[in-house]
Coordinates of C-alpha atoms in Angstrom, one line a residue:
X1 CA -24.1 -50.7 -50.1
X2 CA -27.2 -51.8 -51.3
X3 CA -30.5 -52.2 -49.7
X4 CA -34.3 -52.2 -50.9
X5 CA -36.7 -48.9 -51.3
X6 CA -40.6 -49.9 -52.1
X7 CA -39.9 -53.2 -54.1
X8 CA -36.9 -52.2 -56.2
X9 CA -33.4 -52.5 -55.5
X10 CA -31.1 -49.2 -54.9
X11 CA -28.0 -48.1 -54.2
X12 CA -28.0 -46.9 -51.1
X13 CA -24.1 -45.2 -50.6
X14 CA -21.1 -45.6 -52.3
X15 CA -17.4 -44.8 -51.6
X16 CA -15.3 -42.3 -53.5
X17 CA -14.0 -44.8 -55.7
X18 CA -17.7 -45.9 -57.1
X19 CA -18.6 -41.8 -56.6
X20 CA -16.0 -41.0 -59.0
X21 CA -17.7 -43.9 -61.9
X22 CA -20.6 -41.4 -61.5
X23 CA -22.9 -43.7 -59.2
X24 CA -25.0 -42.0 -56.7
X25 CA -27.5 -43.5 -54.0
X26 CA -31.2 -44.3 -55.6
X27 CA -29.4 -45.9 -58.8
X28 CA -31.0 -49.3 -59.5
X29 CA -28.7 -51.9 -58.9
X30 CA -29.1 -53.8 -62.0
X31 CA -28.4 -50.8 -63.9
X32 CA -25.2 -50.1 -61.8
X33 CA -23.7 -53.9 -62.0
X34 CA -24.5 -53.2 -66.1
X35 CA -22.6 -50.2 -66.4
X36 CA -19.4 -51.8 -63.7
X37 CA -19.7 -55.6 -63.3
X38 CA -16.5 -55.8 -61.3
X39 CA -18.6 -53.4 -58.6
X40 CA -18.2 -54.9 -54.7
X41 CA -21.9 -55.4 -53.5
X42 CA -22.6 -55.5 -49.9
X43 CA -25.9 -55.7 -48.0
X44 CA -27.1 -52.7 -46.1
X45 CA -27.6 -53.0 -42.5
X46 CA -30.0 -50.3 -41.3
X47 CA -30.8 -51.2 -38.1
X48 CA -27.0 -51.6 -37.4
X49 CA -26.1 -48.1 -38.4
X50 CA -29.0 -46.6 -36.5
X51 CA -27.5 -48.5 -33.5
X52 CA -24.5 -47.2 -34.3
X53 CA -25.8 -43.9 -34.2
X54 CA -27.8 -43.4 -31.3
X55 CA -24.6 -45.0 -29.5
X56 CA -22.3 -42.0 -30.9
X57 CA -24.9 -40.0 -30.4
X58 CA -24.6 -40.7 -26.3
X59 CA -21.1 -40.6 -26.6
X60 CA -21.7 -36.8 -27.8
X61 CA -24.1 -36.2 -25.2
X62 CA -21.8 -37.3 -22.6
X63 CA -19.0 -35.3 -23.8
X64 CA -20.3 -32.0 -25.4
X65 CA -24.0 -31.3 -25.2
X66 CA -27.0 -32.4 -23.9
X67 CA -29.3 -31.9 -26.3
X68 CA -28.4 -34.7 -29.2
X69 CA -30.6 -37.1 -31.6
X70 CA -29.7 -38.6 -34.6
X71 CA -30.1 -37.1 -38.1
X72 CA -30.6 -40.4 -40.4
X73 CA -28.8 -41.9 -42.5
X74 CA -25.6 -40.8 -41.8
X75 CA -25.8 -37.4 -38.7
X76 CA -26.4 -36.8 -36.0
X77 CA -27.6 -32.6 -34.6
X78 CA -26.9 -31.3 -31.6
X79 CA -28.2 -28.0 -29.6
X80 CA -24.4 -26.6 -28.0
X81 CA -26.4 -23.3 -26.9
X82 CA -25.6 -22.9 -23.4
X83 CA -22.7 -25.5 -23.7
X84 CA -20.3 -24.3 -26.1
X85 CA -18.1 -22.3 -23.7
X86 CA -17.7 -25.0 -21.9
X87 CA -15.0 -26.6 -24.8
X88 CA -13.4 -22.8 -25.6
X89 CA -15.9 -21.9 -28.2
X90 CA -18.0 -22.9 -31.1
X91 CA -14.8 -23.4 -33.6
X92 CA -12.5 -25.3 -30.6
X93 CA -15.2 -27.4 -30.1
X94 CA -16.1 -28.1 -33.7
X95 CA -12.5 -28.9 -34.2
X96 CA -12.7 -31.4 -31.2
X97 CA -15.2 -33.3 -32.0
X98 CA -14.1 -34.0 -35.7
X99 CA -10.9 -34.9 -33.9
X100 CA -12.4 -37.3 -31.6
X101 CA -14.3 -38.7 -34.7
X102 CA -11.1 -39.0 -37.0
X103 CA -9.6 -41.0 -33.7
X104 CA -12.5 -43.3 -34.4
X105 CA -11.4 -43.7 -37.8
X106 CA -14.5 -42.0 -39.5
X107 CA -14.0 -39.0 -41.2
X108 CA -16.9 -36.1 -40.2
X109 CA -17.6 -32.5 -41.1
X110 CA -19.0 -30.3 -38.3
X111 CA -21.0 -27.1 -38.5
X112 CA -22.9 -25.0 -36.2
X113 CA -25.7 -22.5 -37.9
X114 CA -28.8 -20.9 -36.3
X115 CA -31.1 -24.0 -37.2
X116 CA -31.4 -27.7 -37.8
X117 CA -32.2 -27.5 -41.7
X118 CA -29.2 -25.0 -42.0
X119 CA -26.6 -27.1 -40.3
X120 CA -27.8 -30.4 -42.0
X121 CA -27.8 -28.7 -45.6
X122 CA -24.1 -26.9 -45.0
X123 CA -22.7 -29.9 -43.3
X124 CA -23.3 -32.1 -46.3
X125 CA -23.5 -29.8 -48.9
X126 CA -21.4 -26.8 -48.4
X127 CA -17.6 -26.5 -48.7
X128 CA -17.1 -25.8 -45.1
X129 CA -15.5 -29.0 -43.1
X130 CA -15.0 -27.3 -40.0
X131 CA -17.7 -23.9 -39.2
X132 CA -19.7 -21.1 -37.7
X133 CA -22.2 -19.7 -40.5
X134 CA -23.0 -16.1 -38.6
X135 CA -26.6 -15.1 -38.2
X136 CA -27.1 -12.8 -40.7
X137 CA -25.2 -15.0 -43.5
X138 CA -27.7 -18.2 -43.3
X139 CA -29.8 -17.1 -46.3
X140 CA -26.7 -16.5 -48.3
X141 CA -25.0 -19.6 -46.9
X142 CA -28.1 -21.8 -48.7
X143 CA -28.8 -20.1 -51.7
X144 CA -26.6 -21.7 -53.9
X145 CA -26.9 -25.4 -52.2
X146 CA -28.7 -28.0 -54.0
X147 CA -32.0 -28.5 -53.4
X148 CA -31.3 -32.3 -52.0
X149 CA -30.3 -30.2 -49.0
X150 CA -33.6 -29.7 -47.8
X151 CA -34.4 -33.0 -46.9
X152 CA -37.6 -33.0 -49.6
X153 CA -38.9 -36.3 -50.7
X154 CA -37.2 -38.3 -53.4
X155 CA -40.2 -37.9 -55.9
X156 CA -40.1 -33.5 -55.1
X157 CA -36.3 -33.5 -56.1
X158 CA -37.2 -35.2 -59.3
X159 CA -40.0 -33.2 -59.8
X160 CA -38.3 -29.7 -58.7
X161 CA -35.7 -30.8 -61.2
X162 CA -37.9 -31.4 -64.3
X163 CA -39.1 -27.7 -63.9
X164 CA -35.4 -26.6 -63.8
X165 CA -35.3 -25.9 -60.3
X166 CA -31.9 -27.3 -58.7
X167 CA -30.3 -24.7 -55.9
X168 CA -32.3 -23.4 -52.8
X169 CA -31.8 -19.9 -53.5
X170 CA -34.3 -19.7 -56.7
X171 CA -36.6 -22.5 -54.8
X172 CA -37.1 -19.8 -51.9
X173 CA -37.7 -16.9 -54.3
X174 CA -40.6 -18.6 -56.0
X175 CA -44.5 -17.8 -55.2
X176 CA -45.5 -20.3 -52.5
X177 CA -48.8 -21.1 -53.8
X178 CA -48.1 -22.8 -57.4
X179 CA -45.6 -25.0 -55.1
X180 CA -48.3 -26.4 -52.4
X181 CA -50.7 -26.8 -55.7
X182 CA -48.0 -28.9 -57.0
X183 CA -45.7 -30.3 -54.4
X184 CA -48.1 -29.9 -51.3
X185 CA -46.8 -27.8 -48.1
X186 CA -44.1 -29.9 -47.9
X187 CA -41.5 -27.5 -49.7
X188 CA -42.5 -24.1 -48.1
X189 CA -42.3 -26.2 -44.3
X190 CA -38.7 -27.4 -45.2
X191 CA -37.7 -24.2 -46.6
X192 CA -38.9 -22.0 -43.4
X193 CA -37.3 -24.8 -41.1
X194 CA -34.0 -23.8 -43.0
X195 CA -34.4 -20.2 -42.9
X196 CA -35.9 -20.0 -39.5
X197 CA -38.8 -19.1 -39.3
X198 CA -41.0 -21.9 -37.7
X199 CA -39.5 -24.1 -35.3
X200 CA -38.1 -27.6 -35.1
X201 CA -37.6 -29.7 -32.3
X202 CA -34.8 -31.4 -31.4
X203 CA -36.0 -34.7 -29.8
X204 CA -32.4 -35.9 -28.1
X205 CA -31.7 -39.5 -27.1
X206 CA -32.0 -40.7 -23.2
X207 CA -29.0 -42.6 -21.4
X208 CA -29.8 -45.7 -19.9
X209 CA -31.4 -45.4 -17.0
X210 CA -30.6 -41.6 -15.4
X211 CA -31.6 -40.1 -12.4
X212 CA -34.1 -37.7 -13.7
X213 CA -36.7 -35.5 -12.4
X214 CA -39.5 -33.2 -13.9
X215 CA -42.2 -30.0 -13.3
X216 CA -44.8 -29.5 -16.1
X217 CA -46.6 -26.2 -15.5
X218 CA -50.1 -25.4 -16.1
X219 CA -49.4 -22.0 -17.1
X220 CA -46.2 -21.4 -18.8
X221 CA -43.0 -19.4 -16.7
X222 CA -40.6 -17.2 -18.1
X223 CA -39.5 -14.8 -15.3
X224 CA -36.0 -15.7 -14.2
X225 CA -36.9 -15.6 -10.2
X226 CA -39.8 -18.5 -11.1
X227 CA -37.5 -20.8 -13.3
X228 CA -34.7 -20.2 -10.2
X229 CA -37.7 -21.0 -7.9
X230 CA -37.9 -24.5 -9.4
X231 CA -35.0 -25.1 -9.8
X232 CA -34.9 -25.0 -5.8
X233 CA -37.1 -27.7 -6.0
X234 CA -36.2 -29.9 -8.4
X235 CA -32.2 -29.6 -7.4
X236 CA -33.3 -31.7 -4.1
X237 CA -35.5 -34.5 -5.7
X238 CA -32.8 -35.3 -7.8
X239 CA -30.1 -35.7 -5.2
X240 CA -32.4 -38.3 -3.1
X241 CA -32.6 -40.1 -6.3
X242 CA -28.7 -39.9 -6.7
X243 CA -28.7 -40.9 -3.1
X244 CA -30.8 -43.7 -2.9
X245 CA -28.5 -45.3 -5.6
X246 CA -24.9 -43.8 -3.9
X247 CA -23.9 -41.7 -6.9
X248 CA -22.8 -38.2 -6.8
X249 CA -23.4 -36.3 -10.2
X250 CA -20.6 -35.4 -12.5
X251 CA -22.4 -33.9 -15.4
X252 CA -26.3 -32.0 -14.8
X253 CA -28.6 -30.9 -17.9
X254 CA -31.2 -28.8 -17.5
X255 CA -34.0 -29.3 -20.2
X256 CA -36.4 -26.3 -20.3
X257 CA -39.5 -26.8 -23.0
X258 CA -41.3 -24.0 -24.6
X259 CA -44.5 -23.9 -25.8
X260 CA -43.4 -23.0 -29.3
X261 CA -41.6 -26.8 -29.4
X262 CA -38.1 -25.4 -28.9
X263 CA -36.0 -26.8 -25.7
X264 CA -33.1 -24.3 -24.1
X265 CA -30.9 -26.2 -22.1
X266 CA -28.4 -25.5 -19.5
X267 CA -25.3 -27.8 -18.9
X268 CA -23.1 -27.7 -15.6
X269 CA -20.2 -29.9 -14.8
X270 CA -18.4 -30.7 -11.6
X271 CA -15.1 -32.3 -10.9
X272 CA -15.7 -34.5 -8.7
X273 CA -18.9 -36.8 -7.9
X274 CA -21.5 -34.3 -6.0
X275 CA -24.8 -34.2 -4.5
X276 CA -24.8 -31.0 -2.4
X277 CA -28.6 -29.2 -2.9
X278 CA -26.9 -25.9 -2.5
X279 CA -23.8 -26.2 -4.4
X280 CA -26.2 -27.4 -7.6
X281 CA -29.0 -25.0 -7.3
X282 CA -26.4 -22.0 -6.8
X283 CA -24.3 -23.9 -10.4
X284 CA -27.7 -24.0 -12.3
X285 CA -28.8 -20.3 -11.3
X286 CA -26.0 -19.2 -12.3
X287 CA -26.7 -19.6 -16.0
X288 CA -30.4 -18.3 -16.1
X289 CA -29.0 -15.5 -17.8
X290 CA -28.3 -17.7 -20.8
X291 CA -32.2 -19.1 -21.0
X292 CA -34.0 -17.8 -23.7
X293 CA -38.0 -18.5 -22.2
X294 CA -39.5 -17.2 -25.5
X295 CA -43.4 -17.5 -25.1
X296 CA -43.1 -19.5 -21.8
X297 CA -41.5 -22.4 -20.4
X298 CA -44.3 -25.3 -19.8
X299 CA -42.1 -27.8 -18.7
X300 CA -38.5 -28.4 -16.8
X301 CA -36.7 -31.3 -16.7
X302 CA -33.7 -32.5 -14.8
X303 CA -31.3 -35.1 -15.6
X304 CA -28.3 -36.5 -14.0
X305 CA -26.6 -37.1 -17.6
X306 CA -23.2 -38.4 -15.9
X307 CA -23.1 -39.9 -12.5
X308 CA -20.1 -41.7 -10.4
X309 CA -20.1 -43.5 -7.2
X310 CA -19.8 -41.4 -4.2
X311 CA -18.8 -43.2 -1.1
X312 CA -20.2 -41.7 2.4
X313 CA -17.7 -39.9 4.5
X314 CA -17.8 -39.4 7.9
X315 CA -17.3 -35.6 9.1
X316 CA -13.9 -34.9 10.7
X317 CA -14.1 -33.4 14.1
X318 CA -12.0 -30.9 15.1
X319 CA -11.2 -32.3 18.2
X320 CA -9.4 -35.1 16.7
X321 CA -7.7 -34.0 13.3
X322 CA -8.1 -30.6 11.5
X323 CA -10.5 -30.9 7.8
X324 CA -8.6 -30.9 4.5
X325 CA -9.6 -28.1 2.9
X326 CA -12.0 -28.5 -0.1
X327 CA -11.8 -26.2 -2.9
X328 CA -13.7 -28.4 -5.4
X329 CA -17.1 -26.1 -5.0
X330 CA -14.5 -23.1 -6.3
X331 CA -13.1 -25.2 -9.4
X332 CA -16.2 -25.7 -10.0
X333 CA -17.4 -22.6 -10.4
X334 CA -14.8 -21.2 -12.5
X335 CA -14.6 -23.9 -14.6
X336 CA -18.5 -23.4 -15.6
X337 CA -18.0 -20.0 -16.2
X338 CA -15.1 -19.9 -18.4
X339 CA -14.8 -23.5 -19.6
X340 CA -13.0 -26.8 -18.5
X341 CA -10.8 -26.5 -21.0
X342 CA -9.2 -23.5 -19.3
X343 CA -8.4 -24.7 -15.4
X344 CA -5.9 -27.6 -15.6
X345 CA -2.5 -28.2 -13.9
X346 CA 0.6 -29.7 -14.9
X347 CA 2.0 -33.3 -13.8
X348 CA 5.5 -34.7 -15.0
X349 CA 5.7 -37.4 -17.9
X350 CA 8.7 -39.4 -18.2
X351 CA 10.4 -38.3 -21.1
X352 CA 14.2 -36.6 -21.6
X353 CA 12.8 -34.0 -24.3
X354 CA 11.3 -30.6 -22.0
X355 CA 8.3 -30.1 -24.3
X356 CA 7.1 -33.3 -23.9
X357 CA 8.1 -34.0 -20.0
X358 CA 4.7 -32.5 -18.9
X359 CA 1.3 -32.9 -19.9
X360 CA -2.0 -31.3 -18.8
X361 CA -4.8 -32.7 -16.1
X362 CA -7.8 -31.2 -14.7
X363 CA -7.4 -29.4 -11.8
X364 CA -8.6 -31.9 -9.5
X365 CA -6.9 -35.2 -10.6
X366 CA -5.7 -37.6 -8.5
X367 CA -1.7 -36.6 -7.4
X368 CA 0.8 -38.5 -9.4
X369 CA 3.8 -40.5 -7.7
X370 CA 5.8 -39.1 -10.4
X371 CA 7.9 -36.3 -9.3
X372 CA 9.7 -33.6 -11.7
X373 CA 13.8 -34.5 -12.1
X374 CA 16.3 -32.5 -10.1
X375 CA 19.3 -33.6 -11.6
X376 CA 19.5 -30.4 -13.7
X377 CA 17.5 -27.8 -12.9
X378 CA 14.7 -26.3 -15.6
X379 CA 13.4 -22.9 -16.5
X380 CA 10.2 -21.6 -14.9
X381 CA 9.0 -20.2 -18.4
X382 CA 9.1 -22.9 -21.6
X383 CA 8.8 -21.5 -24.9
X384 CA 6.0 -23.2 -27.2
X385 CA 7.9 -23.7 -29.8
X386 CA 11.4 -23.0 -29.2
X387 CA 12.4 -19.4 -30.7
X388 CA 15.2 -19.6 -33.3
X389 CA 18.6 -17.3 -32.3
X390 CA 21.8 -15.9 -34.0
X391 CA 24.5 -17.2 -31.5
X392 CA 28.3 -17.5 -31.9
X393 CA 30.3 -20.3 -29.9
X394 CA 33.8 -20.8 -30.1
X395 CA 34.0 -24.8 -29.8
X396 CA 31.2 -27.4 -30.3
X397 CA 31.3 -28.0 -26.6
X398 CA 31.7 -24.2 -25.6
X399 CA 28.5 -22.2 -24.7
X400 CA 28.0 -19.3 -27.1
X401 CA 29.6 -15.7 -26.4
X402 CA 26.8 -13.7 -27.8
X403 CA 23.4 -14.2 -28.7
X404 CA 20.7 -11.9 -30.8
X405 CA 16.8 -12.7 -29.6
X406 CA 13.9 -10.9 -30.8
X407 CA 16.6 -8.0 -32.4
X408 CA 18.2 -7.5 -29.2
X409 CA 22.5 -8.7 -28.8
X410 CA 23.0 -10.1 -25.6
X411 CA 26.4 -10.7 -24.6
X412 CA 26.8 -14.0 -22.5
X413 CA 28.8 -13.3 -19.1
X414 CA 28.7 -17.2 -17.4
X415 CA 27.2 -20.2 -18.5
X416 CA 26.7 -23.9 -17.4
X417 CA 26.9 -26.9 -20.0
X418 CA 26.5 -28.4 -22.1
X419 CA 23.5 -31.3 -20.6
X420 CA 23.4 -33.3 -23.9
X421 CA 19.4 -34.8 -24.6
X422 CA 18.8 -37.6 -27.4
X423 CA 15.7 -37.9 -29.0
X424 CA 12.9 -40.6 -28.2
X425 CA 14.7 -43.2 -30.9
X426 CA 11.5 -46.0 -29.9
X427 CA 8.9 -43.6 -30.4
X428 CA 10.0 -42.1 -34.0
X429 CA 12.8 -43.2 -36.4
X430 CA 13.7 -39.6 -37.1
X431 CA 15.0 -39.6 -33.7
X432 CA 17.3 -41.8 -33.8
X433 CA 20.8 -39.6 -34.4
X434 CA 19.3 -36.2 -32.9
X435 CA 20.8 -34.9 -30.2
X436 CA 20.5 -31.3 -28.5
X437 CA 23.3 -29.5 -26.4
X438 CA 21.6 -27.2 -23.3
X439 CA 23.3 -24.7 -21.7
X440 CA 22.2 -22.2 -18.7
X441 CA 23.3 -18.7 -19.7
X442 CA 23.5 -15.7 -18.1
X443 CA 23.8 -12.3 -20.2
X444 CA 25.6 -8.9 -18.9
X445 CA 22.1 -7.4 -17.4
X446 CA 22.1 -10.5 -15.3
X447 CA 19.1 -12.2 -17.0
X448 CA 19.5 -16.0 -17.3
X449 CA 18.1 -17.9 -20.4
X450 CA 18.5 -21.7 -21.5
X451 CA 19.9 -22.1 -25.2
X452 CA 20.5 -25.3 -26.9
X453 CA 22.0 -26.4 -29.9
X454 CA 19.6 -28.4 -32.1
X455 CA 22.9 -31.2 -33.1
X456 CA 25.5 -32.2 -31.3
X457 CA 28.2 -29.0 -33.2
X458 CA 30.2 -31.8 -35.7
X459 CA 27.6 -34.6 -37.4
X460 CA 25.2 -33.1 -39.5
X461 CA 22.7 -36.3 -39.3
X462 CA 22.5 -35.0 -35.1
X463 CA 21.0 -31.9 -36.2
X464 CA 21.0 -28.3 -38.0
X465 CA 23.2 -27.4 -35.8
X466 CA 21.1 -24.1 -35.5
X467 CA 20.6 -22.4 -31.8
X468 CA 17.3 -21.8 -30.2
X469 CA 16.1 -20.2 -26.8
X470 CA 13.5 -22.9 -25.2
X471 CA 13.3 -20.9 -21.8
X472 CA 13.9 -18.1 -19.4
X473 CA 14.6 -18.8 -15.5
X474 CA 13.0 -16.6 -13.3

């Protein structure tokens, strides 16, 4: 991709083929088609990609964090403090949102460190494609990156370089003063950024047109009863405004600025559209805890980040028919205390094989006319993945006499069987000859287990022919 910086004409990013020739952004381009005339030139489209980036970048806000803005050319930096439980964790929800990249077809690298200058410099620099740098390993994390991770000016690197300067770790260990007389106060603000030690502010990207509501304080508030206070206030402006347009909100963020330029923020989700005053308020209290005030908070804002339609309902009377209860206030609060991730329930999926006949759903999802089959009954208890066994049967259609699991010998005393299951021959051509035997056994103790044969005990293209216990009836 090529594009234009001042009057000349650069390279401005290559693939890994044209990485691998030794071209690097900032190479002229008439020195670049000289050295490889077959080279495939295309016109840079900024504007497009920073488009394309403040649209992921509200994708991301949506999904994991309300704190998001765009880290140009080619990142974007998010704040997950207070919202990281809520996807299982800093690593689970690293590994998610590479996922949900890589489904995109873009390939990413994800890390979380204490600041914005770390994370950038790790993310594109480091070896890590996936991770958490702890607190106390950020200044051994950077010392041997190069010094293009600091986001200095094109004309510092090359001057940096020319003095034989090239990794952060000998940059940060040189006097400061000899640097601003040469370089200006550009490197030592870059390199405290990095480490820490001043402040930079995140300024995240707005959805289109969200309910939102504010407080700016003359004095600043830190106090945990005061921030709860206005939160009492604000909680009530914010559902007329959801109101007024018939939305319930899905997804609330809490922005909380300090005076030191640094925004906490507090994220709370609900599963189904809401616009209760008290059932908010009590949801956003409930994480005060989490808020760091610092110096003082000198302004609060409050922004519906996801809302849905919410249709009026008219209160049941108990003279007429008795209210269905609603428990969506207590899956709420669970699931903001120990993550969304972690309340679901099952509902059936059409599909012969047992480990892929369910799948998971939030707790509150609409009921599915699918019911589970009957035909042959099922363990209570799956095993994820099947457990291997040392079982002895006399005839390929003959459940075993014996079976060894996890070192102990169990000798069968009835069984039921075999229920033969084919594999999914239109979703995977490897499926197309396998075939498992099940069989419901029950041992001398009078435990009852569910064995199957992985092949159908004669063709070796059906299977290994191998046993394996895939559940345990209660």
């Amino acid at each position: 991709m090529i594009g234009r910086e001042g009057r000349r004409r650069v390279v401005l990013a290559v693939d890994l083929a044209a990485r691998r020739l030794g071209l690097r952004p900032g190479t002229p381009v008439a020195k670049a088609q000289a050295l490889y005339p077959d080279l495939l030139l295309m016109d840079a489209d900024p504007e497009g990609d920073r488009l394309g980036l403040e649209k992921l970048a509200l994708w991301f806000q949506h999904r994991i964090a309300p704190i998001v803005a765009v880290d140009a050319p080619d990142g974007l930096v998010l704040d997950t403090t207070g919202a990281d439980h809520l996807h299982g964790g800093e690593l689970p929800m690293l590994k998610d949102m590479v996922h949900r990249v890589a489904g995109a077809g873009f390939r990413a690298k994800a890390v979380v460190a204490d600041t914005w200058g770390a994370a950038h410099a790790i993310a594109r620099y480091g070896r890590l494609a996936i991770g958490a740098v702890p607190s106390d390993k950020t200044t051994s994390a950077l010392a041997d990156l190069p010094i293009e991770a600091l986001r200095l000016p094109t004309t510092i690197i090359e001057g940096l370089a020319k003095l034989g300067i090239s990794r952060i770790g000998p940059l940060a260990a040189m006097p400061r003063a000899p640097l601003a007389l040469r370089f200006g106060p550009e490197v030592a603000r870059r390199l405290d950024q990095a480490f820490g030690r001043i402040g930079e502010a995140i300024v995240p990207v707005r959805p289109v047109d969200p309910v939102e509501v504010s407080r700016n304080f003359a004095e600043p508030i830190g106090a945990a009863e005061t921030i709860a206070k206005y939160i009492g206030k604000l909680v009530p402006l914010l559902c007329q405004g959801l109101d007024e347009r018939g939305q319930g909100v899905r997804r609330l963020d809490l922005l909380l600025h300090r005076v030191d330029s640094r925004t906490e923020a507090i994220r709370v989700a609900t599963a189904m559209p809401v616009r209760d005053v008290r059932r908010l308020t009590r949801l956003l209290c409930e994480k005060i805890e989490t808020i760091d005030p610092g110096f003082g908070i000198e302004r609060m804002v409050l922004i519906a980040s996801l809302a849905e339609p919410m249709d009026r309902r008219q209160t049941v009377s108990s003279l007429i028919a008795e209210e269905e209860a609603d428990v969506s206030d207590l899956i709420d609060t669970l699931a903001n205390r120990v993550g969304t991730q972690a309340l679901y329930r099952f509902v059936p999926v059409e599909s012969d094989l047992p480990e892929r006949s369910f799948c998971r759903v939030p707790a509150l999802a609409p009921e599915e006319t699918k019911d589970w089959p009957e035909h042959w009954p099922r363990p209570t208890r799956l095993l994820a993945p099947p457990e291997p066994v040392q079982a002895m049967a006399e005839l390929p259609d003959q459940p075993p006499l014996f079976f060894i699991w996890r070192g102990v010998r169990r000798k069968v005393k009835c069984a039921d069987g075999p229920e033969r299951v084919f594999g999914e021959w239109w979703k995977n051509d490897a499926e197309l000859t396998i075939a498992r035997d099940y069989f419901r056994v029950e041992d001398t103790s009078g435990e009852r287990f569910w064995l199957y044969r992985a092949g159908d005990g004669e063709h070796g293209e059906t299977g290994s022919q191998g046993w394996f216990l895939h559940g345990i009836f209660g």
